[in-house]
Amino acid sequence: MAADNTSSVTEFILAGLTDQPGLQLLLFFLFLGFYMVTVVGNLGLMTLIRLNSHLHIPMYFFLFNLSFIDFSYSSAIIPKMLMSFVSKKNIISYTGCMTQLFFFCFFVVSECFILSAMAYDRYVAICKPLLYMVTMSPQVCLFLLLGVYGIGALEALVHTGNILFLTFCADNLVNHYMCDILPLLELSCNSSYMNNLVVFIVAGFGIGVSIVTIFLSYGFILSSIFHISSTKGKSKAFSTCGSHIIAICLFFGSGTFAYLKPPSVLPLDQGKVCSLFYTVVVPMLNPLIYSLRNKDVKLAMKKTLSRITFS
């Protein structure tokens, strides 16, 4: 790893998704539509949770933060990506690139751990229902949330610091639609095995700890569900976890595939398409998954709409 940054590069050019002119306008409107659904869906879900007192419980406290994270990291990426479809050169300054990288890493890692916190919440709700409000007290929820954002900030600092120590020479074309870790490592003229190892270890730690927490939580949940005698009780227990399991599979499936496979197995161009899934599609789908499959959220939506209509 280089000890000092002697980069001659002051700005980067983001290659975007495609260089085919015929697709640019179509992709612009497609991703603009995705972004509008993401913004409306996540801000709408946050508003519903804030306005309806029956949603002021730990499960929806974490869901509120999941929506905030999804809205934030899609907003850190998609607006700049849209520029690549309507401009000849999508230029981003060196400082802007490092800033985007930091916030992307911060919110993605935070999402890993907020999903873990939600799995733990479901474990307590199903396996220890009588102790739920005591175990998941406001103080515990706040402590978990601080842990989520604290680890997110720490990992983001490590990843960004790892890139800041690299030197970028004449070539400044980033083969991506955003400032992501792997394309910047490929572009650098002095990236080493150690730089790649740092990425693998830090990303592996975030994904690994989150997945272990989730698997342990759901292992205990499944064990508890199988001991429920009534079919109705089992169905209710499964229904409370269904949305969360879908969100976990979508996010971790695409993220693991993009970051924990060597470039020889997954070339950058394919990785770029794969990363679309967790940077664009997942933040858009999460509010839909949690609202369409959740009776409490649908009830809150009806109440809020009836208030607006009445007023």
XYZ file of C-alpha atoms in Angstrom:
311
model
C 0.000 0.000 0.000
C 1.439 3.394 -0.938
C 2.321 5.633 1.964
C 1.421 8.899 0.222
C -0.973 9.995 -2.434
C 0.809 11.525 -5.429
C -2.162 11.214 -7.773
C -2.116 13.481 -10.789
C -5.857 12.871 -11.210
C -8.161 15.645 -9.951
C -11.341 14.258 -11.468
C -12.788 11.004 -12.776
C -15.061 10.182 -15.694
C -17.777 7.648 -14.884
C -18.269 5.286 -17.834
C -21.887 4.574 -16.906
C -23.843 1.473 -17.783
C -23.515 1.493 -21.549
C -21.873 3.469 -24.346
C -24.650 2.689 -26.844
C -26.361 6.009 -27.760
C -29.649 4.323 -28.685
C -30.151 3.056 -25.130
C -29.204 6.230 -23.221
C -32.579 7.992 -23.273
C -34.516 4.805 -22.573
C -32.278 3.977 -19.602
C -32.538 7.562 -18.318
C -36.337 7.396 -18.064
C -36.250 3.805 -16.759
C -33.901 4.644 -13.870
C -35.586 7.978 -13.245
C -38.807 5.991 -12.781
C -37.028 3.565 -10.436
C -35.656 6.474 -8.411
C -39.052 8.197 -8.137
C -40.647 4.952 -6.884
C -37.753 4.545 -4.404
C -38.129 8.100 -3.043
C -41.938 7.993 -2.810
C -41.967 4.458 -1.380
C -39.341 4.974 1.309
C -40.360 8.492 2.349
C -44.005 7.358 2.299
C -43.252 4.390 4.576
C -41.263 6.617 6.950
C -44.185 9.084 7.061
C -46.711 6.312 7.769
C -44.611 4.985 10.652
C -44.142 8.491 12.048
C -47.846 9.427 11.872
C -49.399 6.214 13.211
C -48.913 5.551 16.917
C -49.701 1.811 16.635
C -46.502 1.494 14.533
C -44.337 2.987 17.295
C -42.855 -0.371 18.293
C -39.304 -1.762 17.813
C -40.107 -3.629 14.568
C -41.195 -0.415 12.838
C -38.446 1.626 14.490
C -35.950 -0.534 12.581
C -38.095 -0.502 9.438
C -38.130 3.323 9.585
C -34.323 3.282 9.620
C -34.170 0.708 6.813
C -36.273 3.053 4.670
C -34.032 5.984 5.612
C -30.925 3.988 4.616
C -32.470 2.828 1.308
C -33.532 6.387 0.440
C -30.124 7.794 1.384
C -27.829 5.456 -0.501
C -29.974 5.408 -3.619
C -29.852 9.248 -3.494
C -26.051 9.091 -3.205
C -25.827 7.060 -6.425
C -28.780 7.353 -8.830
C -28.826 11.150 -9.511
C -25.175 11.020 -10.616
C -25.853 7.862 -12.635
C -28.700 9.623 -14.455
C -26.194 12.280 -15.572
C -24.273 9.648 -17.528
C -27.304 9.069 -19.750
C -27.728 12.742 -20.760
C -24.153 14.069 -20.844
C -21.226 13.203 -23.106
C -18.852 12.956 -20.147
C -20.115 12.259 -16.638
C -17.336 13.964 -14.683
C -16.963 13.735 -10.921
C -14.206 15.465 -8.924
C -11.689 13.433 -6.924
C -13.215 14.776 -3.684
C -16.750 14.114 -4.939
C -15.771 10.556 -5.889
C -14.293 9.825 -2.448
C -17.359 11.388 -0.782
C -19.724 9.239 -2.845
C -17.629 6.155 -2.046
C -17.755 6.908 1.696
C -21.534 7.395 1.826
C -22.175 4.398 -0.421
C -20.089 2.162 1.887
C -21.612 3.723 5.014
C -25.211 3.115 3.978
C -24.638 -0.341 2.441
C -22.851 -1.614 5.571
C -25.535 0.013 7.740
C -28.171 -1.870 5.743
C -26.367 -5.157 6.434
C -26.535 -4.552 10.167
C -30.039 -3.026 10.282
C -31.280 -6.250 8.656
C -29.423 -8.176 11.402
C -31.050 -6.021 14.088
C -34.452 -6.700 12.513
C -33.747 -10.458 12.581
C -32.880 -10.215 16.291
C -36.092 -8.246 16.876
C -38.144 -11.019 15.189
C -36.296 -13.634 17.288
C -37.266 -11.890 20.533
C -40.864 -11.310 19.348
C -41.443 -14.973 18.444
C -39.211 -16.841 20.899
C -39.639 -14.587 23.953
C -42.984 -12.802 23.434
C -43.649 -12.167 27.140
C -40.295 -10.402 27.519
C -40.455 -8.563 24.175
C -41.158 -5.018 25.410
C -38.559 -5.388 28.178
C -35.853 -6.961 25.995
C -36.468 -4.546 23.101
C -36.761 -1.434 25.269
C -36.172 2.016 23.702
C -32.684 2.043 25.234
C -31.796 -1.340 23.672
C -33.185 -0.266 20.286
C -31.152 2.948 20.407
C -28.023 0.997 21.390
C -28.531 -1.408 18.458
C -29.079 1.518 16.097
C -25.894 3.239 17.272
C -24.073 -0.051 16.656
C -25.531 -0.234 13.137
C -24.413 3.270 12.164
C -21.145 3.030 14.131
C -20.002 -0.104 12.273
C -21.216 1.458 9.011
C -19.072 4.553 9.608
C -16.032 2.488 10.660
C -16.123 0.203 7.617
C -16.738 3.177 5.306
C -13.667 4.941 6.745
C -11.515 1.819 6.211
C -12.677 1.348 2.599
C -12.328 5.043 1.741
C -8.935 5.269 3.474
C -7.787 2.218 1.505
C -8.614 4.041 -1.760
C -7.202 7.408 -0.600
C -3.760 5.810 -0.173
C -3.726 4.730 -3.823
C -2.130 6.672 -6.671
C -4.094 7.416 -9.844
C -2.015 8.292 -12.901
C -3.109 9.409 -16.373
C -6.143 7.133 -16.793
C -9.226 8.548 -15.035
C -12.062 6.584 -16.697
C -13.896 4.596 -14.003
C -15.560 1.536 -15.527
C -18.751 1.951 -13.495
C -21.771 4.204 -12.993
C -20.487 5.213 -9.525
C -17.277 5.436 -7.523
C -17.149 1.861 -6.286
C -14.241 0.096 -4.599
C -13.292 -2.553 -7.172
C -13.293 -0.287 -10.286
C -11.125 2.255 -8.438
C -8.687 -0.486 -7.394
C -8.487 -1.621 -11.028
C -7.897 1.955 -12.213
C -5.097 2.711 -9.723
C -1.531 2.377 -10.933
C -0.209 1.057 -7.602
C -2.966 -1.089 -6.077
C -1.552 -4.231 -4.523
C -2.580 -7.585 -3.160
C -2.871 -5.945 0.283
C -5.404 -3.379 -0.952
C -7.574 -6.145 -2.380
C -7.146 -8.174 0.800
C -8.364 -5.237 2.924
C -11.522 -5.023 0.774
C -12.139 -8.763 1.029
C -11.577 -8.900 4.812
C -13.627 -5.807 5.673
C -16.499 -6.674 3.296
C -16.333 -10.295 4.441
C -16.538 -9.214 8.088
C -19.614 -7.037 7.458
C -21.453 -9.624 5.402
C -20.254 -12.551 7.551
C -21.250 -11.121 10.948
C -24.617 -9.993 9.574
C -25.404 -13.348 7.960
C -24.338 -15.328 11.074
C -26.596 -13.131 13.249
C -29.498 -13.582 10.840
C -29.008 -17.366 10.536
C -28.791 -17.804 14.304
C -31.914 -15.677 14.839
C -33.909 -17.567 12.235
C -32.582 -20.905 13.454
C -34.088 -20.193 16.875
C -37.242 -18.811 15.236
C -37.773 -21.969 13.159
C -37.178 -24.145 16.208
C -39.755 -22.123 18.137
C -42.289 -22.221 15.284
C -42.076 -26.019 15.015
C -43.034 -26.228 18.701
C -46.233 -24.209 18.100
C -49.126 -26.652 18.047
C -51.750 -24.635 16.147
C -51.542 -24.156 12.383
C -52.854 -20.614 12.778
C -50.047 -19.784 15.215
C -47.414 -21.166 12.843
C -48.893 -19.221 9.926
C -48.898 -15.977 11.906
C -45.281 -16.492 12.987
C -44.161 -17.177 9.404
C -46.098 -14.169 8.068
C -44.297 -11.774 10.435
C -40.940 -12.946 9.081
C -41.829 -13.349 5.394
C -41.128 -9.766 4.273
C -37.854 -9.640 6.165
C -36.620 -12.937 4.676
C -37.365 -11.674 1.129
C -35.483 -8.414 1.821
C -32.490 -10.355 3.232
C -32.283 -12.720 0.242
C -32.441 -9.866 -2.290
C -29.840 -7.688 -0.576
C -27.285 -10.252 0.612
C -27.637 -12.432 -2.480
C -26.686 -9.645 -4.889
C -24.131 -8.031 -2.544
C -22.251 -11.270 -1.863
C -22.177 -12.126 -5.552
C -20.754 -8.689 -6.440
C -18.057 -8.353 -3.749
C -16.970 -11.751 -2.501
C -16.135 -13.288 -5.874
C -12.740 -12.724 -7.507
C -12.673 -10.621 -10.733
C -11.713 -13.730 -12.743
C -15.033 -15.320 -11.760
C -17.108 -12.138 -12.115
C -15.673 -9.557 -14.592
C -16.238 -5.882 -13.744
C -18.795 -5.376 -16.532
C -20.935 -8.188 -15.113
C -20.306 -6.948 -11.569
C -21.584 -3.541 -12.666
C -24.879 -5.061 -13.772
C -25.039 -7.171 -10.599
C -24.500 -4.104 -8.395
C -27.545 -2.479 -10.035
C -29.637 -4.967 -8.126
C -28.675 -3.901 -4.620
C -28.082 -0.196 -5.388
C -31.234 0.450 -7.447
C -33.693 -2.445 -7.349
C -33.516 -3.441 -3.648
C -34.113 0.095 -2.256
C -37.099 0.366 -4.606
C -38.569 -3.036 -3.687
C -38.128 -2.910 0.115
C -41.009 -0.484 0.863
C -43.247 -2.420 -1.550
C -42.378 -5.749 0.100
C -43.014 -4.418 3.615
C -46.225 -2.552 2.730
C -47.919 -5.098 0.454
C -47.230 -8.032 2.797
C -47.878 -6.216 6.080
C -51.369 -5.818 7.555
C -50.281 -3.117 10.036
C -48.751 -0.965 7.291
C -51.804 -1.413 5.043
C -54.070 -0.425 7.956
C -51.913 2.627 8.644
C -52.116 3.566 4.965
C -55.930 3.347 4.994
C -56.135 5.443 8.186
C -53.790 8.098 6.798
C -55.653 8.284 3.477
C -59.012 8.518 5.259
C -57.649 11.397 7.393
C -56.496 13.241 4.279
C -59.827 12.622 2.530
C -61.822 13.716 5.596
C -59.783 16.898 6.116
